[in-house]
mmCIF file of C-alpha atoms in Angstrom:
data_model
loop_
_atom_site.group_PDB
_atom_site.id
_atom_site.type_symbol
_atom_site.label_atom_id
_atom_site.label_comp_id
_atom_site.label_asym_id
_atom_site.label_seq_id
_atom_site.Cartn_x
_atom_site.Cartn_y
_atom_site.Cartn_z
ATOM 1 C CA MET A 1 56.427 89.756 -85.588
ATOM 2 C CA ALA A 2 56.366 92.292 -88.410
ATOM 3 C CA LEU A 3 52.814 93.167 -87.549
ATOM 4 C CA THR A 4 53.061 93.299 -83.755
ATOM 5 C CA LEU A 5 56.424 95.107 -83.310
ATOM 6 C CA PRO A 6 55.198 98.552 -84.507
ATOM 7 C CA ALA A 7 52.177 98.316 -82.225
ATOM 8 C CA LEU A 8 54.373 97.522 -79.222
ATOM 9 C CA LEU A 9 56.714 100.413 -80.009
ATOM 10 C CA ALA A 10 53.751 102.815 -80.312
ATOM 11 C CA ALA A 11 52.411 101.710 -76.960
ATOM 12 C CA CYS A 12 55.783 102.345 -75.277
ATOM 13 C CA THR A 13 56.256 105.818 -76.744
ATOM 14 C CA ALA A 14 52.680 107.061 -76.179
ATOM 15 C CA ASP A 15 52.109 109.632 -73.449
ATOM 16 C CA PRO A 16 51.148 108.018 -70.129
ATOM 17 C CA PRO A 17 47.594 108.665 -68.953
ATOM 18 C CA SER A 18 47.307 111.923 -67.013
ATOM 19 C CA ARG A 19 46.691 111.731 -63.281
ATOM 20 C CA ALA A 20 43.710 113.378 -61.648
ATOM 21 C CA PRO A 21 44.613 116.899 -60.468
ATOM 22 C CA THR A 22 45.318 117.226 -56.773
ATOM 23 C CA SER A 23 43.999 120.070 -54.654
ATOM 24 C CA THR A 24 46.522 122.775 -53.766
ATOM 25 C CA ALA A 25 44.337 124.306 -51.068
ATOM 26 C CA ASP A 26 45.750 123.998 -47.578
ATOM 27 C CA PRO A 27 43.544 121.938 -45.266
ATOM 28 C CA VAL A 28 42.007 123.764 -42.338
ATOM 29 C CA PRO A 29 44.000 122.882 -39.191
ATOM 30 C CA ALA A 30 41.929 120.850 -36.777
ATOM 31 C CA GLU A 31 42.576 123.248 -33.915
ATOM 32 C CA VAL A 32 41.326 126.221 -35.972
ATOM 33 C CA ASP A 33 38.124 124.406 -36.891
ATOM 34 C CA ALA A 34 37.653 123.395 -33.247
ATOM 35 C CA ALA A 35 38.109 127.002 -32.098
ATOM 36 C CA ARG A 36 35.406 128.116 -34.523
ATOM 37 C CA ASP A 37 33.035 125.476 -33.135
ATOM 38 C CA GLU A 38 33.830 126.420 -29.533
ATOM 39 C CA LEU A 39 33.231 130.117 -30.110
ATOM 40 C CA ALA A 40 29.982 129.425 -31.993
ATOM 41 C CA ALA A 41 28.744 127.347 -29.056
ATOM 42 C CA LEU A 42 29.630 130.070 -26.549
ATOM 43 C CA ALA A 43 27.971 132.756 -28.676
ATOM 44 C CA ALA A 44 24.835 130.610 -28.875
ATOM 45 C CA ALA A 45 24.870 130.326 -25.080
ATOM 46 C CA ALA A 46 25.300 134.114 -24.877
ATOM 47 C CA GLN A 47 22.149 134.562 -26.971
ATOM 48 C CA ASP A 48 20.253 132.637 -24.289
ATOM 49 C CA ARG A 49 22.058 134.326 -21.374
ATOM 50 C CA HIS A 50 19.724 136.929 -19.867
ATOM 51 C CA LEU A 51 21.298 139.220 -17.275
ATOM 52 C CA THR A 52 22.025 142.696 -16.007
ATOM 53 C CA ALA A 53 25.737 143.493 -16.009
ATOM 54 C CA THR A 54 28.176 146.380 -15.956
ATOM 55 C CA TYR A 55 31.323 146.620 -18.040
ATOM 56 C CA ALA A 56 34.342 148.855 -17.759
ATOM 57 C CA PHE A 57 34.598 150.527 -21.150
ATOM 58 C CA GLU A 58 37.978 151.787 -22.307
ATOM 59 C CA PRO A 59 37.482 153.684 -25.570
ATOM 60 C CA GLY A 60 40.427 154.500 -27.732
ATOM 61 C CA ASP A 61 39.879 158.240 -27.362
ATOM 62 C CA GLY A 62 38.665 158.932 -23.855
ATOM 63 C CA ALA A 63 38.502 158.068 -20.181
ATOM 64 C CA THR A 64 37.235 154.740 -18.874
ATOM 65 C CA ARG A 65 33.516 154.688 -18.116
ATOM 66 C CA THR A 66 30.882 152.138 -17.084
ATOM 67 C CA VAL A 67 28.509 150.619 -19.631
ATOM 68 C CA THR A 68 25.363 148.888 -18.359
ATOM 69 C CA VAL A 69 23.946 145.969 -20.328
ATOM 70 C CA THR A 70 20.472 144.514 -19.769
ATOM 71 C CA SER A 71 19.294 141.417 -21.626
ATOM 72 C CA ALA A 72 15.735 140.692 -20.512
ATOM 73 C CA ASN A 73 13.986 137.363 -20.360
ATOM 74 C CA ASP A 74 11.622 138.300 -23.198
ATOM 75 C CA GLY A 75 14.490 139.019 -25.611
ATOM 76 C CA THR A 76 14.416 142.799 -25.286
ATOM 77 C CA TRP A 77 17.682 144.570 -24.501
ATOM 78 C CA ARG A 78 19.124 147.891 -23.394
ATOM 79 C CA VAL A 79 22.669 149.255 -23.314
ATOM 80 C CA ASP A 80 23.508 152.529 -21.501
ATOM 81 C CA VAL A 81 26.634 154.344 -22.711
ATOM 82 C CA PRO A 82 27.877 157.314 -20.645
ATOM 83 C CA GLY A 83 29.618 160.237 -22.295
ATOM 84 C CA TRP A 84 28.947 159.345 -25.909
ATOM 85 C CA GLY A 85 26.630 162.018 -27.340
ATOM 86 C CA GLN A 86 27.311 165.634 -28.258
ATOM 87 C CA GLY A 87 31.063 165.544 -27.951
ATOM 88 C CA GLY A 88 31.057 163.322 -24.871
ATOM 89 C CA THR A 89 28.686 165.435 -22.771
ATOM 90 C CA VAL A 90 25.477 163.390 -23.069
ATOM 91 C CA ASP A 91 24.832 159.872 -21.789
ATOM 92 C CA VAL A 92 22.732 157.785 -24.165
ATOM 93 C CA SER A 93 20.811 154.533 -24.001
ATOM 94 C CA LEU A 94 19.968 152.197 -26.872
ATOM 95 C CA ALA A 95 17.082 149.776 -26.422
ATOM 96 C CA ALA A 96 15.159 147.284 -28.523
ATOM 97 C CA THR A 97 11.654 146.446 -27.312
ATOM 98 C CA GLY A 98 8.493 145.048 -28.827
ATOM 99 C CA ASP A 99 7.690 148.595 -30.008
ATOM 100 C CA GLY A 100 10.934 149.164 -31.888
ATOM 101 C CA LEU A 101 14.509 150.392 -31.612
ATOM 102 C CA PHE A 102 15.040 153.503 -29.478
ATOM 103 C CA GLN A 103 17.737 155.956 -28.495
ATOM 104 C CA CYS A 104 17.281 157.807 -25.220
ATOM 105 C CA ALA A 105 19.160 160.819 -23.897
ATOM 106 C CA LEU A 106 19.900 160.492 -20.169
ATOM 107 C CA PRO A 107 20.367 163.274 -17.612
ATOM 108 C CA SER A 108 24.052 164.166 -17.776
ATOM 109 C CA ALA A 109 26.462 167.078 -18.079
ATOM 110 C CA GLY A 110 25.102 168.095 -21.472
ATOM 111 C CA TRP A 111 21.491 167.100 -20.808
ATOM 112 C CA ALA A 112 19.903 169.066 -17.974
ATOM 113 C CA GLN A 113 16.376 167.864 -18.650
ATOM 114 C CA PRO A 114 14.580 164.578 -17.925
ATOM 115 C CA ALA A 115 15.394 161.524 -20.009
ATOM 116 C CA GLY A 116 13.632 161.314 -23.347
ATOM 117 C CA CYS A 117 13.581 158.754 -26.149
ATOM 118 C CA VAL A 118 13.289 158.742 -29.934
ATOM 119 C CA ARG A 119 12.244 155.776 -32.057
ATOM 120 C CA LEU A 120 14.899 154.845 -34.637
ATOM 121 C CA GLY A 121 13.040 152.021 -36.365
ATOM 122 C CA ASP A 122 11.930 148.451 -35.888
ATOM 123 C CA ALA A 123 13.550 146.330 -33.188
ATOM 124 C CA ASP A 124 15.754 144.441 -35.665
ATOM 125 C CA ASP A 125 16.796 147.499 -37.688
ATOM 126 C CA ALA A 126 20.433 148.620 -37.721
ATOM 127 C CA VAL A 127 21.371 151.703 -35.724
ATOM 128 C CA PRO A 128 22.282 154.507 -38.161
ATOM 129 C CA ARG A 129 26.052 154.922 -38.347
ATOM 130 C CA ARG A 130 26.057 158.487 -37.049
ATOM 131 C CA LEU A 131 24.098 157.373 -33.967
ATOM 132 C CA ASP A 132 25.966 154.132 -33.315
ATOM 133 C CA PRO A 133 28.190 153.886 -30.198
ATOM 134 C CA ARG A 134 28.956 150.294 -31.320
ATOM 135 C CA VAL A 135 29.423 148.901 -27.802
ATOM 136 C CA GLN A 136 25.987 147.235 -27.956
ATOM 137 C CA HIS A 137 26.922 144.997 -30.900
ATOM 138 C CA PRO A 138 28.836 142.276 -28.965
ATOM 139 C CA PHE A 139 25.665 141.663 -26.937
ATOM 140 C CA THR A 140 23.180 141.814 -29.819
ATOM 141 C CA ASP A 141 23.656 141.291 -33.571
ATOM 142 C CA TRP A 142 27.318 140.214 -33.535
ATOM 143 C CA LEU A 143 26.309 137.088 -31.610
ATOM 144 C CA GLU A 144 24.360 135.998 -34.679
ATOM 145 C CA VAL A 145 27.497 136.405 -36.803
ATOM 146 C CA LEU A 146 29.627 134.394 -34.383
ATOM 147 C CA THR A 147 27.153 131.501 -34.488
ATOM 148 C CA ASP A 148 26.959 131.502 -38.315
ATOM 149 C CA ARG A 149 29.486 129.051 -39.761
ATOM 150 C CA ARG A 150 28.995 130.647 -43.183
ATOM 151 C CA ALA A 151 30.255 134.037 -41.977
ATOM 152 C CA PRO A 152 33.683 134.950 -43.453
ATOM 153 C CA LEU A 153 35.607 134.606 -40.187
ATOM 154 C CA ALA A 154 38.816 132.955 -39.047
ATOM 155 C CA VAL A 155 38.816 131.999 -35.362
ATOM 156 C CA SER A 156 41.694 130.881 -33.158
ATOM 157 C CA ALA A 157 42.245 130.504 -29.434
ATOM 158 C CA ALA A 158 43.767 133.596 -27.799
ATOM 159 C CA ALA A 159 45.431 134.436 -24.512
ATOM 160 C CA PRO A 160 42.959 135.929 -22.006
ATOM 161 C CA LEU A 161 42.769 139.701 -21.975
ATOM 162 C CA PRO A 162 44.306 141.197 -18.818
ATOM 163 C CA GLY A 163 41.764 141.085 -16.019
ATOM 164 C CA ALA A 164 39.294 138.959 -17.996
ATOM 165 C CA SER A 165 38.131 135.444 -17.162
ATOM 166 C CA GLY A 166 36.819 132.676 -19.367
ATOM 167 C CA GLU A 167 37.936 131.483 -22.774
ATOM 168 C CA CYS A 168 39.137 134.044 -25.307
ATOM 169 C CA TYR A 169 39.230 133.815 -29.091
ATOM 170 C CA SER A 170 40.819 135.912 -31.802
ATOM 171 C CA VAL A 171 38.401 136.678 -34.633
ATOM 172 C CA GLU A 172 39.642 137.838 -38.032
ATOM 173 C CA SER A 173 37.732 138.560 -41.223
ATOM 174 C CA THR A 174 38.471 136.473 -44.314
ATOM 175 C CA SER A 175 36.543 138.828 -46.601
ATOM 176 C CA ALA A 176 37.965 141.760 -48.545
ATOM 177 C CA SER A 177 34.663 143.619 -48.229
ATOM 178 C CA LEU A 178 34.720 146.981 -46.479
ATOM 179 C CA ASN A 179 31.462 146.062 -44.723
ATOM 180 C CA ALA A 180 32.730 143.405 -42.331
ATOM 181 C CA PRO A 181 29.946 141.643 -40.396
ATOM 182 C CA LEU A 182 31.635 142.509 -37.084
ATOM 183 C CA ASP A 183 34.779 144.072 -35.688
ATOM 184 C CA VAL A 184 37.826 141.839 -35.694
ATOM 185 C CA GLY A 185 39.336 141.474 -32.248
ATOM 186 C CA ILE A 186 39.298 139.335 -29.099
ATOM 187 C CA TYR A 187 36.080 137.892 -27.660
ATOM 188 C CA CYS A 188 35.925 136.215 -24.217
ATOM 189 C CA TYR A 189 33.132 134.187 -22.589
ATOM 190 C CA LEU A 190 32.415 132.110 -19.516
ATOM 191 C CA PRO A 191 31.112 128.573 -20.115
ATOM 192 C CA ASP A 192 27.518 129.716 -19.476
ATOM 193 C CA GLY A 193 27.762 132.288 -22.291
ATOM 194 C CA THR A 194 28.413 135.362 -20.149
ATOM 195 C CA PRO A 195 30.527 137.804 -22.192
ATOM 196 C CA THR A 196 33.494 138.753 -20.012
ATOM 197 C CA ALA A 197 35.590 140.900 -22.355
ATOM 198 C CA VAL A 198 35.764 142.268 -25.877
ATOM 199 C CA ARG A 199 38.602 144.120 -27.553
ATOM 200 C CA ALA A 200 37.526 145.596 -30.870
ATOM 201 C CA ALA A 201 37.846 148.739 -32.960
ATOM 202 C CA PHE A 202 35.605 150.747 -30.616
ATOM 203 C CA GLY A 203 37.764 149.955 -27.550
ATOM 204 C CA THR A 204 37.766 147.369 -24.775
ATOM 205 C CA LEU A 205 34.906 146.106 -22.594
ATOM 206 C CA LYS A 206 35.546 144.087 -19.421
ATOM 207 C CA LEU A 207 32.965 142.607 -17.085
ATOM 208 C CA ALA A 208 32.907 144.450 -13.752
ATOM 209 C CA GLY A 209 31.613 142.284 -10.927
ATOM 210 C CA GLU A 210 29.055 139.513 -10.948
ATOM 211 C CA PRO A 211 26.090 139.843 -13.329
ATOM 212 C CA GLY A 212 22.673 140.298 -11.785
ATOM 213 C CA PRO A 213 19.353 138.684 -12.675
ATOM 214 C CA ALA A 214 17.511 139.734 -15.805
ATOM 215 C CA PRO A 215 14.228 141.631 -15.666
ATOM 216 C CA ALA A 216 11.150 140.302 -17.415
ATOM 217 C CA THR A 217 11.473 143.092 -20.003
ATOM 218 C CA VAL A 218 13.537 146.241 -20.409
ATOM 219 C CA PRO A 219 11.946 149.627 -19.663
ATOM 220 C CA LEU A 220 12.832 152.648 -21.725
ATOM 221 C CA ALA A 221 14.705 155.380 -19.874
ATOM 222 C CA GLY A 222 11.987 157.939 -20.518
ATOM 223 C CA PRO A 223 8.920 158.828 -22.584
ATOM 224 C CA VAL A 224 9.024 158.633 -26.372
ATOM 225 C CA SER A 225 8.736 161.843 -28.358
ATOM 226 C CA GLU A 226 7.239 161.726 -31.846
ATOM 227 C CA GLY A 227 8.912 164.943 -32.944
ATOM 228 C CA GLY A 228 12.237 164.734 -31.123
ATOM 229 C CA GLU A 229 15.639 164.289 -32.753
ATOM 230 C CA PRO A 230 18.159 161.671 -31.657
ATOM 231 C CA VAL A 231 21.449 162.712 -30.101
ATOM 232 C CA SER A 232 24.460 162.453 -32.401
ATOM 233 C CA ARG A 233 28.065 162.016 -31.370
ATOM 234 C CA ASP A 234 29.200 165.383 -32.681
ATOM 235 C CA ALA A 235 29.361 168.369 -30.345
ATOM 236 C CA PRO A 236 26.514 170.805 -31.061
ATOM 237 C CA SER A 237 27.131 174.216 -32.531
ATOM 238 C CA PRO A 238 26.340 177.235 -30.326
ATOM 239 C CA THR A 239 23.052 177.738 -32.177
ATOM 240 C CA ASP A 240 21.851 174.166 -31.641
ATOM 241 C CA SER A 241 19.407 173.337 -28.878
ATOM 242 C CA PRO A 242 18.774 169.860 -27.446
ATOM 243 C CA THR A 243 15.592 168.309 -28.811
ATOM 244 C CA ALA A 244 16.066 164.554 -28.408
ATOM 245 C CA GLY A 245 13.051 163.062 -26.737
ATOM 246 C CA THR A 246 11.604 166.465 -25.901
ATOM 247 C CA PRO A 247 7.806 166.365 -26.020
#
């Protein structure tokens, strides 16, 4: 007894074994994870959806206009944006073909000459910020972000935008980086991947009417000039002369 009593007392007073630490991170709600999967599937369908469609574009700083989107069967694309260049006086077109990425100036109030195009880079290059109308992104590179489960995004189901059909999703960024992979906002699609509406920092796009069939490939709006300058958004000074796409 004299030998065993101290050992028993030591065992009773010793600290109990520590428990394994438990995670304090909140689990991802099942409905949030499901919304991310649903949107990724719709964006993947949109990548394969080739069409010609028009969208009512409501920018945050101007009148509503019509944007034309062409996604050709060979993977080339073209987006025409009225009233974007030179202070809203020049219609522009962005296109990616097998020969590269192009900006074209279209006949419009501030462009009294035939359409002309300037090469901006390779087909998968980013449009320079000063030349970027941004409305082409929901139909091109942002689809890749929406299908990437590693992208820092939080997705949840959203109420349909007024006048839009299909399923809509709210997309938020979970990254503190200033260079977000896409604009946060609302993205809406039909089951076949047709984009029906987008509300983002650049404004709101809504599908106008039924989409038409896709061409085999997209044509540029005009000839390409080697020495021409692209059209910027800023209004030209009185001494400037239009040179975009001019031979």
